[in-house]
PDB file of C-alpha atoms and ligand atoms in Angstrom:
ATOM      1  CA  MET A 948     -40.821  82.726  35.368  1.00 61.00           C
ATOM      2  CA  THR A 949     -40.543  82.182  39.139  1.00 70.00           C
ATOM      3  CA  ALA A 950     -37.505  83.207  41.166  1.00 71.00           C
ATOM      4  CA  MET A 951     -37.128  79.520  42.047  1.00 70.00           C
ATOM      5  CA  THR A 952     -36.781  78.525  38.354  1.00 89.00           C
ATOM      6  CA  ARG A 953     -34.076  81.131  37.844  1.00 90.00           C
ATOM      7  CA  THR A 954     -32.259  80.100  41.007  1.00 95.00           C
ATOM      8  CA  ARG A 955     -32.333  76.497  39.809  1.00 95.00           C
ATOM      9  CA  ARG A 956     -31.018  77.567  36.389  1.00 96.00           C
ATOM     10  CA  HIS A 957     -28.118  79.474  37.969  1.00 97.00           C
ATOM     11  CA  LEU A 958     -27.386  76.447  40.125  1.00 97.00           C
ATOM     12  CA  VAL A 959     -27.307  74.151  37.060  1.00 97.00           C
ATOM     13  CA  LEU A 960     -24.977  76.561  35.217  1.00 98.00           C
ATOM     14  CA  ALA A 961     -22.737  77.002  38.283  1.00 98.00           C
ATOM     15  CA  VAL A 962     -22.537  73.317  39.181  1.00 98.00           C
ATOM     16  CA  GLY A 963     -22.139  72.301  35.502  1.00 98.00           C
ATOM     17  CA  SER A 964     -19.279  74.775  34.906  1.00 98.00           C
ATOM     18  CA  ALA A 965     -17.589  73.834  38.193  1.00 98.00           C
ATOM     19  CA  ALA A 966     -17.921  70.070  37.558  1.00 98.00           C
ATOM     20  CA  ILE A 967     -16.470  70.347  34.036  1.00 98.00           C
ATOM     21  CA  SER A 968     -13.609  72.521  35.357  1.00 98.00           C
ATOM     22  CA  VAL A 969     -12.784  70.243  38.299  1.00 98.00           C
ATOM     23  CA  GLY A 970     -13.030  67.122  36.067  1.00 98.00           C
ATOM     24  CA  ALA A 971     -10.674  68.655  33.486  1.00 98.00           C
ATOM     25  CA  MET A 972      -8.173  69.632  36.185  1.00 98.00           C
ATOM     26  CA  ALA A 973      -8.310  66.159  37.718  1.00 98.00           C
ATOM     27  CA  LEU A 974      -7.532  64.604  34.324  1.00 98.00           C
ATOM     28  CA  ALA A 975      -4.681  67.031  33.539  1.00 98.00           C
ATOM     29  CA  PRO A 976      -1.064  65.830  33.677  1.00 97.00           C
ATOM     30  CA  ALA A 977       0.660  66.765  36.951  1.00 97.00           C
ATOM     31  CA  GLY A 978       1.698  70.412  37.022  1.00 95.00           C
ATOM     32  CA  GLN A 979      -0.629  71.396  34.155  1.00 96.00           C
ATOM     33  CA  GLU A 980      -3.848  71.796  36.121  1.00 97.00           C
ATOM     34  CA  LEU A 981      -4.028  75.593  35.748  1.00 97.00           C
ATOM     35  CA  ASP A 982      -3.266  75.468  31.994  1.00 97.00           C
ATOM     36  CA  ARG A 983      -6.094  72.952  31.623  1.00 98.00           C
ATOM     37  CA  LEU A 984      -8.445  75.122  33.690  1.00 98.00           C
ATOM     38  CA  SER A 985      -7.599  78.158  31.535  1.00 98.00           C
ATOM     39  CA  PHE A 986      -8.347  76.160  28.372  1.00 98.00           C
ATOM     40  CA  VAL A 987     -11.613  74.687  29.703  1.00 98.00           C
ATOM     41  CA  THR A 988     -12.973  77.996  31.029  1.00 98.00           C
ATOM     42  CA  ALA A 989     -12.093  79.624  27.657  1.00 98.00           C
ATOM     43  CA  TRP A 990     -14.178  76.995  25.868  1.00 98.00           C
ATOM     44  CA  LEU A 991     -17.026  77.168  28.381  1.00 98.00           C
ATOM     45  CA  CYS A 992     -17.081  80.919  27.796  1.00 98.00           C
ATOM     46  CA  LEU A 993     -17.163  80.452  24.009  1.00 98.00           C
ATOM     47  CA  LEU A 994     -19.991  77.880  24.193  1.00 98.00           C
ATOM     48  CA  LEU A 995     -22.064  79.996  26.580  1.00 98.00           C
ATOM     49  CA  PHE A 996     -21.401  83.091  24.451  1.00 98.00           C
ATOM     50  CA  ALA A 997     -22.647  81.271  21.346  1.00 98.00           C
ATOM     51  CA  ALA A 998     -25.713  79.963  23.224  1.00 98.00           C
ATOM     52  CA  THR A 999     -26.476  83.505  24.460  1.00 98.00           C
ATOM     53  CA  LEU A1000     -26.311  84.888  20.920  1.00 98.00           C
ATOM     54  CA  LEU A1001     -28.496  82.076  19.539  1.00 98.00           C
ATOM     55  CA  VAL A1002     -31.417  82.791  21.914  1.00 97.00           C
ATOM     56  CA  GLY A1003     -32.432  86.027  20.095  1.00 96.00           C
ATOM     57  CA  PRO A1004     -32.486  84.592  16.533  1.00 96.00           C
ATOM     58  CA  LEU A1005     -34.367  81.464  17.713  1.00 96.00           C
ATOM     59  CA  HIS A1006     -36.946  83.662  19.428  1.00 95.00           C
ATOM     60  CA  VAL A1007     -37.338  85.769  16.253  1.00 95.00           C
ATOM     61  CA  ARG A1008     -37.770  82.595  14.209  1.00 94.00           C
ATOM     62  CA  ARG A1009     -40.511  81.340  16.551  1.00 93.00           C
ATOM     63  CA  THR A1010     -42.396  84.580  17.176  1.00 92.00           C
ATOM     64  CA  GLY A1011     -41.274  87.024  14.462  1.00 90.00           C
ATOM     65  CA  ARG A1012     -40.363  89.559  17.192  1.00 89.00           C
ATOM     66  CA  LEU A1013     -37.280  90.696  19.096  1.00 85.00           C
ATOM     67  CA  PRO A1014     -37.046  89.024  22.516  1.00 82.00           C
ATOM     68  CA  GLY A1015     -36.412  92.230  24.584  1.00 77.00           C
ATOM     69  CA  ASN A1016     -35.426  91.399  28.162  1.00 78.00           C
ATOM     70  CA  HIS A1017     -35.057  87.594  27.905  1.00 91.00           C
ATOM     71  CA  LEU A1018     -34.162  86.038  31.273  1.00 94.00           C
ATOM     72  CA  PHE A1019     -32.761  82.762  29.886  1.00 95.00           C
ATOM     73  CA  ARG A1020     -30.434  84.748  27.602  1.00 97.00           C
ATOM     74  CA  ARG A1021     -29.453  86.967  30.529  1.00 97.00           C
ATOM     75  CA  ASP A1022     -28.547  83.992  32.724  1.00 97.00           C
ATOM     76  CA  LEU A1023     -26.501  82.332  29.976  1.00 98.00           C
ATOM     77  CA  GLY A1024     -24.732  85.670  29.405  1.00 98.00           C
ATOM     78  CA  ILE A1025     -23.913  86.044  33.109  1.00 98.00           C
ATOM     79  CA  TRP A1026     -22.197  82.619  33.135  1.00 98.00           C
ATOM     80  CA  CYS A1027     -20.422  83.389  29.864  1.00 98.00           C
ATOM     81  CA  VAL A1028     -18.889  86.437  31.574  1.00 98.00           C
ATOM     82  CA  ILE A1029     -18.038  84.531  34.786  1.00 98.00           C
ATOM     83  CA  THR A1030     -16.263  81.680  32.953  1.00 98.00           C
ATOM     84  CA  GLY A1031     -14.590  84.190  30.575  1.00 98.00           C
ATOM     85  CA  MET A1032     -13.264  86.221  33.518  1.00 98.00           C
ATOM     86  CA  VAL A1033     -11.885  83.096  35.215  1.00 98.00           C
ATOM     87  CA  HIS A1034     -10.023  82.329  31.961  1.00 98.00           C
ATOM     88  CA  PHE A1035      -8.938  85.989  31.725  1.00 98.00           C
ATOM     89  CA  LEU A1036      -7.323  85.885  35.195  1.00 97.00           C
ATOM     90  CA  LEU A1037      -5.754  82.447  34.730  1.00 97.00           C
ATOM     91  CA  ALA A1038      -4.458  83.192  31.219  1.00 97.00           C
ATOM     92  CA  PHE A1039      -2.226  85.988  32.524  1.00 93.00           C
ATOM     93  CA  LYS A1040      -0.520  83.461  34.788  1.00 93.00           C
ATOM     94  CA  VAL A1041      -0.243  80.571  32.339  1.00 95.00           C
ATOM     95  CA  SER A1042       0.590  82.448  29.141  1.00 94.00           C
ATOM     96  CA  MET A1043       2.390  85.637  30.157  1.00 93.00           C
ATOM     97  CA  ASN A1044       5.759  84.176  31.006  1.00 94.00           C
ATOM     98  CA  LEU A1045       9.083  83.382  29.324  1.00 95.00           C
ATOM     99  CA  GLU A1046       8.342  79.655  29.131  1.00 95.00           C
ATOM    100  CA  TYR A1047       5.119  80.236  27.142  1.00 96.00           C
ATOM    101  CA  MET A1048       6.829  82.792  24.863  1.00 96.00           C
ATOM    102  CA  GLU A1049       9.658  80.348  24.166  1.00 96.00           C
ATOM    103  CA  LEU A1050       7.307  77.441  23.457  1.00 95.00           C
ATOM    104  CA  TYR A1051       4.561  79.098  21.401  1.00 96.00           C
ATOM    105  CA  VAL A1052       5.709  82.568  20.334  1.00 97.00           C
ATOM    106  CA  ARG A1053       9.366  83.582  19.881  1.00 95.00           C
ATOM    107  CA  GLY A1054      10.900  80.127  20.037  1.00 94.00           C
ATOM    108  CA  ALA A1055       8.243  78.154  18.085  1.00 94.00           C
ATOM    109  CA  ARG A1056       9.455  76.327  14.982  1.00 91.00           C
ATOM    110  CA  GLN A1057       6.072  75.928  13.238  1.00 91.00           C
ATOM    111  CA  TRP A1058       4.361  78.269  10.752  1.00 94.00           C
ATOM    112  CA  PRO A1059       3.975  81.251  10.987  1.00 97.00           C
ATOM    113  CA  ALA A1060       7.335  82.921  11.599  1.00 96.00           C
ATOM    114  CA  PRO A1061       8.188  84.117  15.164  1.00 96.00           C
ATOM    115  CA  GLU A1062       7.737  87.813  14.236  1.00 96.00           C
ATOM    116  CA  VAL A1063       4.202  87.104  12.986  1.00 97.00           C
ATOM    117  CA  ARG A1064       3.505  84.969  16.070  1.00 97.00           C
ATOM    118  CA  GLU A1065       4.603  87.796  18.346  1.00 97.00           C
ATOM    119  CA  LEU A1066       2.294  90.223  16.542  1.00 97.00           C
ATOM    120  CA  MET A1067      -0.614  87.756  16.810  1.00 98.00           C
ATOM    121  CA  TYR A1068       0.078  87.225  20.504  1.00 98.00           C
ATOM    122  CA  ARG A1069       0.179  90.964  21.221  1.00 97.00           C
ATOM    123  CA  TRP A1070      -3.062  91.707  19.356  1.00 98.00           C
ATOM    124  CA  ALA A1071      -4.811  88.725  20.903  1.00 98.00           C
ATOM    125  CA  VAL A1072      -3.898  89.882  24.427  1.00 97.00           C
ATOM    126  CA  LEU A1073      -4.807  93.497  23.629  1.00 98.00           C
ATOM    127  CA  GLY A1074      -8.136  92.306  22.200  1.00 98.00           C
ATOM    128  CA  SER A1075      -8.780  90.296  25.341  1.00 98.00           C
ATOM    129  CA  LEU A1076      -8.442  93.441  27.496  1.00 98.00           C
ATOM    130  CA  LEU A1077     -11.166  95.039  25.391  1.00 98.00           C
ATOM    131  CA  ILE A1078     -13.318  91.911  25.705  1.00 98.00           C
ATOM    132  CA  ALA A1079     -12.923  92.033  29.491  1.00 98.00           C
ATOM    133  CA  ALA A1080     -14.017  95.709  29.541  1.00 98.00           C
ATOM    134  CA  LEU A1081     -17.055  94.888  27.362  1.00 98.00           C
ATOM    135  CA  PHE A1082     -17.866  91.907  29.614  1.00 98.00           C
ATOM    136  CA  VAL A1083     -17.896  94.183  32.675  1.00 98.00           C
ATOM    137  CA  LEU A1084     -20.293  96.528  30.838  1.00 98.00           C
ATOM    138  CA  LEU A1085     -22.555  93.633  29.753  1.00 98.00           C
ATOM    139  CA  LEU A1086     -22.602  92.202  33.277  1.00 98.00           C
ATOM    140  CA  ALA A1087     -23.570  95.618  34.660  1.00 98.00           C
ATOM    141  CA  LEU A1088     -26.497  95.679  32.182  1.00 97.00           C
ATOM    142  CA  SER A1089     -27.741  92.219  33.205  1.00 96.00           C
ATOM    143  CA  ASN A1090     -30.366  93.290  35.743  1.00 95.00           C
ATOM    144  CA  ASN A1091     -33.743  95.019  35.847  1.00 95.00           C
ATOM    145  CA  PHE A1092     -32.326  98.031  37.675  1.00 97.00           C
ATOM    146  CA  ALA A1093     -30.055  98.818  34.672  1.00 97.00           C
ATOM    147  CA  ILE A1094     -33.066  98.628  32.314  1.00 96.00           C
ATOM    148  CA  ARG A1095     -35.102 100.982  34.525  1.00 96.00           C
ATOM    149  CA  LEU A1096     -32.159 103.369  34.905  1.00 97.00           C
ATOM    150  CA  LEU A1097     -31.232 103.532  31.201  1.00 97.00           C
ATOM    151  CA  GLY A1098     -34.623 103.014  29.572  1.00 96.00           C
ATOM    152  CA  ASN A1099     -35.233 100.323  26.969  1.00 93.00           C
ATOM    153  CA  ARG A1100     -33.685 102.183  24.046  1.00 94.00           C
ATOM    154  CA  TRP A1101     -30.315 102.937  25.637  1.00 96.00           C
ATOM    155  CA  TRP A1102     -30.181  99.593  27.382  1.00 95.00           C
ATOM    156  CA  LYS A1103     -30.660  97.835  24.032  1.00 93.00           C
ATOM    157  CA  ARG A1104     -28.034 100.046  22.380  1.00 96.00           C
ATOM    158  CA  LEU A1105     -25.436  99.302  25.052  1.00 97.00           C
ATOM    159  CA  GLN A1106     -26.357  95.623  25.051  1.00 96.00           C
ATOM    160  CA  ARG A1107     -25.198  95.486  21.421  1.00 96.00           C
ATOM    161  CA  ALA A1108     -21.661  95.604  22.867  1.00 98.00           C
ATOM    162  CA  SER A1109     -22.056  91.808  22.810  1.00 98.00           C
ATOM    163  CA  TYR A1110     -21.452  91.859  19.021  1.00 98.00           C
ATOM    164  CA  PRO A1111     -17.971  93.468  19.102  1.00 98.00           C
ATOM    165  CA  ALA A1112     -17.205  91.330  22.177  1.00 98.00           C
ATOM    166  CA  PHE A1113     -18.033  88.181  20.202  1.00 98.00           C
ATOM    167  CA  ALA A1114     -16.064  89.355  17.148  1.00 98.00           C
ATOM    168  CA  LEU A1115     -13.035  90.049  19.368  1.00 98.00           C
ATOM    169  CA  THR A1116     -13.423  86.651  21.059  1.00 98.00           C
ATOM    170  CA  VAL A1117     -13.419  84.965  17.649  1.00 98.00           C
ATOM    171  CA  GLY A1118     -10.268  86.878  16.606  1.00 98.00           C
ATOM    172  CA  HIS A1119      -8.566  86.077  19.932  1.00 98.00           C
ATOM    173  CA  SER A1120      -9.462  82.380  19.594  1.00 98.00           C
ATOM    174  CA  ILE A1121      -8.157  82.156  16.004  1.00 98.00           C
ATOM    175  CA  ALA A1122      -4.840  83.650  17.150  1.00 98.00           C
ATOM    176  CA  PHE A1123      -4.426  81.124  19.983  1.00 98.00           C
ATOM    177  CA  GLN A1124      -5.638  78.225  17.866  1.00 98.00           C
ATOM    178  CA  ILE A1125      -2.821  79.004  15.425  1.00 97.00           C
ATOM    179  CA  LEU A1126      -0.210  79.705  18.125  1.00 97.00           C
ATOM    180  CA  GLU A1127      -0.998  76.499  20.011  1.00 96.00           C
ATOM    181  CA  VAL A1128      -1.519  74.423  16.820  1.00 95.00           C
ATOM    182  CA  ARG A1129      -4.943  73.153  17.864  1.00 96.00           C
ATOM    183  CA  SER A1130      -6.103  69.725  16.712  1.00 97.00           C
ATOM    184  CA  ALA A1131      -8.406  69.487  13.653  1.00 97.00           C
ATOM    185  CA  TRP A1132     -11.461  68.629  15.751  1.00 98.00           C
ATOM    186  CA  LEU A1133     -11.034  71.680  17.985  1.00 98.00           C
ATOM    187  CA  VAL A1134     -10.649  73.907  14.918  1.00 98.00           C
ATOM    188  CA  ALA A1135     -13.746  72.271  13.378  1.00 98.00           C
ATOM    189  CA  ALA A1136     -15.762  72.777  16.598  1.00 98.00           C
ATOM    190  CA  PHE A1137     -14.684  76.415  16.686  1.00 98.00           C
ATOM    191  CA  VAL A1138     -15.660  76.990  13.022  1.00 98.00           C
ATOM    192  CA  ILE A1139     -19.080  75.310  13.480  1.00 98.00           C
ATOM    193  CA  ILE A1140     -19.852  77.395  16.595  1.00 98.00           C
ATOM    194  CA  THR A1141     -18.801  80.664  14.948  1.00 98.00           C
ATOM    195  CA  VAL A1142     -20.616  80.010  11.660  1.00 98.00           C
ATOM    196  CA  ALA A1143     -23.795  78.950  13.533  1.00 98.00           C
ATOM    197  CA  VAL A1144     -23.834  82.250  15.455  1.00 98.00           C
ATOM    198  CA  VAL A1145     -23.115  84.417  12.389  1.00 98.00           C
ATOM    199  CA  VAL A1146     -25.720  82.655  10.198  1.00 98.00           C
ATOM    200  CA  ALA A1147     -28.388  82.690  12.946  1.00 98.00           C
ATOM    201  CA  GLN A1148     -27.808  86.368  13.711  1.00 97.00           C
ATOM    202  CA  TYR A1149     -27.912  87.248  10.017  1.00 97.00           C
ATOM    203  CA  ALA A1150     -31.126  85.243   9.498  1.00 97.00           C
ATOM    204  CA  GLY A1151     -32.712  86.851  12.586  1.00 95.00           C
ATOM    205  CA  HIS A1152     -31.929  90.385  11.404  1.00 94.00           C
ATOM    206  CA  ALA A1153     -33.066  89.557   7.843  1.00 94.00           C
ATOM    207  CA  ARG A1154     -36.391  88.229   9.169  1.00 93.00           C
ATOM    208  CA  LEU A1155     -36.939  91.398  11.243  1.00 90.00           C
ATOM    209  CA  ARG A1156     -36.169  93.584   8.216  1.00 87.00           C
ATOM    210  CA  GLY A1157     -38.344  91.410   5.988  1.00 77.00           C
ATOM    211  CA  PRO A1158     -41.560  92.446   4.098  1.00 68.00           C
ATOM    212  CA  GLY A1159     -44.098  94.296   6.216  1.00 51.00           C
ATOM    213  CA  ARG A1160     -41.512  95.384   8.831  1.00 55.00           C
ATOM    214  CA  THR A1161     -39.912  98.722   9.575  1.00 42.00           C
TER     215      THR A1161
HETATM  216  C1  HEM B1324     -12.369  87.937  28.817  1.00 78.79           C
HETATM  217  C2  HEM B1324     -11.355  87.844  28.003  1.00 78.79           C
HETATM  218  C3  HEM B1324     -11.041  86.601  27.215  1.00 78.79           C
HETATM  219  C4  HEM B1324     -11.849  85.770  26.475  1.00 78.79           C
HETATM  220  C5  HEM B1324     -13.359  85.886  26.241  1.00 78.79           C
HETATM  221  C6  HEM B1324     -11.025  84.735  25.917  1.00 78.79           C
HETATM  222  C7  HEM B1324     -11.483  83.694  25.127  1.00 78.79           C
HETATM  223  C8  HEM B1324     -10.720  82.645  24.689  1.00 78.79           C
HETATM  224  C9  HEM B1324     -11.205  81.519  23.948  1.00 78.79           C
HETATM  225  C10 HEM B1324     -12.654  81.316  23.504  1.00 78.79           C
HETATM  226  C11 HEM B1324     -10.161  80.689  23.712  1.00 78.79           C
HETATM  227  C12 HEM B1324     -10.247  79.318  23.018  1.00 78.79           C
HETATM  228  C13 HEM B1324      -9.395  79.185  21.780  1.00 78.79           C
HETATM  229  C14 HEM B1324      -8.515  77.972  21.831  1.00 78.79           C
HETATM  230  O1  HEM B1324      -7.415  78.115  22.394  1.00 78.79           O
HETATM  231  O2  HEM B1324      -8.901  76.907  21.324  1.00 78.79           O
HETATM  232  C15 HEM B1324      -8.993  81.291  24.341  1.00 78.79           C
HETATM  233  C16 HEM B1324      -7.734  80.728  24.367  1.00 78.79           C
HETATM  234  C17 HEM B1324      -6.651  81.301  24.966  1.00 78.79           C
HETATM  235  N1  HEM B1324      -6.573  82.542  25.552  1.00 78.79           N
HETATM  236 FE1  HEM B1324      -8.140  83.728  25.946  1.00 78.79          FE
HETATM  237  N2  HEM B1324      -9.721  84.944  26.330  1.00 78.79           N
HETATM  238  C18 HEM B1324      -9.681  86.070  27.116  1.00 78.79           C
HETATM  239  C19 HEM B1324      -8.579  86.619  27.738  1.00 78.79           C
HETATM  240  C20 HEM B1324      -7.286  86.156  27.623  1.00 78.79           C
HETATM  241  C21 HEM B1324      -6.088  86.788  28.164  1.00 78.79           C
HETATM  242  C22 HEM B1324      -6.056  88.099  28.981  1.00 78.79           C
HETATM  243  C23 HEM B1324      -5.031  86.023  27.802  1.00 78.79           C
HETATM  244  C24 HEM B1324      -3.544  86.203  28.058  1.00 78.79           C
HETATM  245  C25 HEM B1324      -2.991  87.100  28.793  1.00 78.79           C
HETATM  246  C26 HEM B1324      -5.544  84.892  27.085  1.00 78.79           C
HETATM  247  C27 HEM B1324      -4.783  83.835  26.622  1.00 78.79           C
HETATM  248  C28 HEM B1324      -5.283  82.716  26.011  1.00 78.79           C
HETATM  249  C29 HEM B1324      -4.506  81.527  25.723  1.00 78.79           C
HETATM  250  C30 HEM B1324      -3.041  81.298  26.051  1.00 78.79           C
HETATM  251  C31 HEM B1324      -5.356  80.647  25.074  1.00 78.79           C
HETATM  252  C32 HEM B1324      -5.013  79.237  24.585  1.00 78.79           C
HETATM  253  C33 HEM B1324      -5.668  78.203  25.458  1.00 78.79           C
HETATM  254  C34 HEM B1324      -5.219  78.235  26.881  1.00 78.79           C
HETATM  255  O3  HEM B1324      -4.123  77.762  27.178  1.00 78.79           O
HETATM  256  O4  HEM B1324      -5.966  78.738  27.724  1.00 78.79           O
HETATM  257  N3  HEM B1324      -6.916  84.996  26.979  1.00 78.79           N
HETATM  258  N4  HEM B1324      -9.366  82.485  24.920  1.00 78.79           N
END
């Protein structure tokens, strides 16, 4: 893999994420540009997260071995963290205010009851702080220096922080999908993405534990 190929890949991911974000903002109703950007960067993060977690199982399926330090997976992961952190910063502004609480949490008329909504909101925000901390750790691990410093074994152990980070992201997303009464197709897309990651990861681990393996 040449440095040029990786540079081009980062450029594609950067320009792609920026174009989708700018396009979504341009199409948003007046005054709702930041809400739209928060939503789009959240979904970009989820898609890139899923893609990152699918690289390993696909590699195992093709070769029967763990991928180790896989540069494509690393680059996808870096852009998952960048888009997730943009959403993280924006979400504080667009959803931590009285107007949001009145519309979706305390004042909402739909199921579930306001007390349950408030609990969901609190846990989802708390979970997101943990995700952000795990993202910072994962970003710090995404370079050769970290691998040399920690050694393969510890690097791999710490890199498994991506699993709790994904589980927390799924929990956080479910909470906001309920609070914001997402449309059926967004719920369906979310379920397909999550199930694909869980099934692929399970199949990958099962194959590695299969007959003839330690
Ligand atoms: C790095 C941390 C975070 C990640 C990975 C993350 C991920 C996500 C994802 C994947 C969704 C899509 C679910 C959907 O609404 O359909 C979402 C939605 C949402 N998240 Fe986060 N989130 C993070 C931090 C936060 C924080 C700190 C807040 C609030 C203070 C927050 C508030 C929201 C809100 C309000 C939505 C609904 C959609 C929107 O208007 O943006 N998120 N998040």
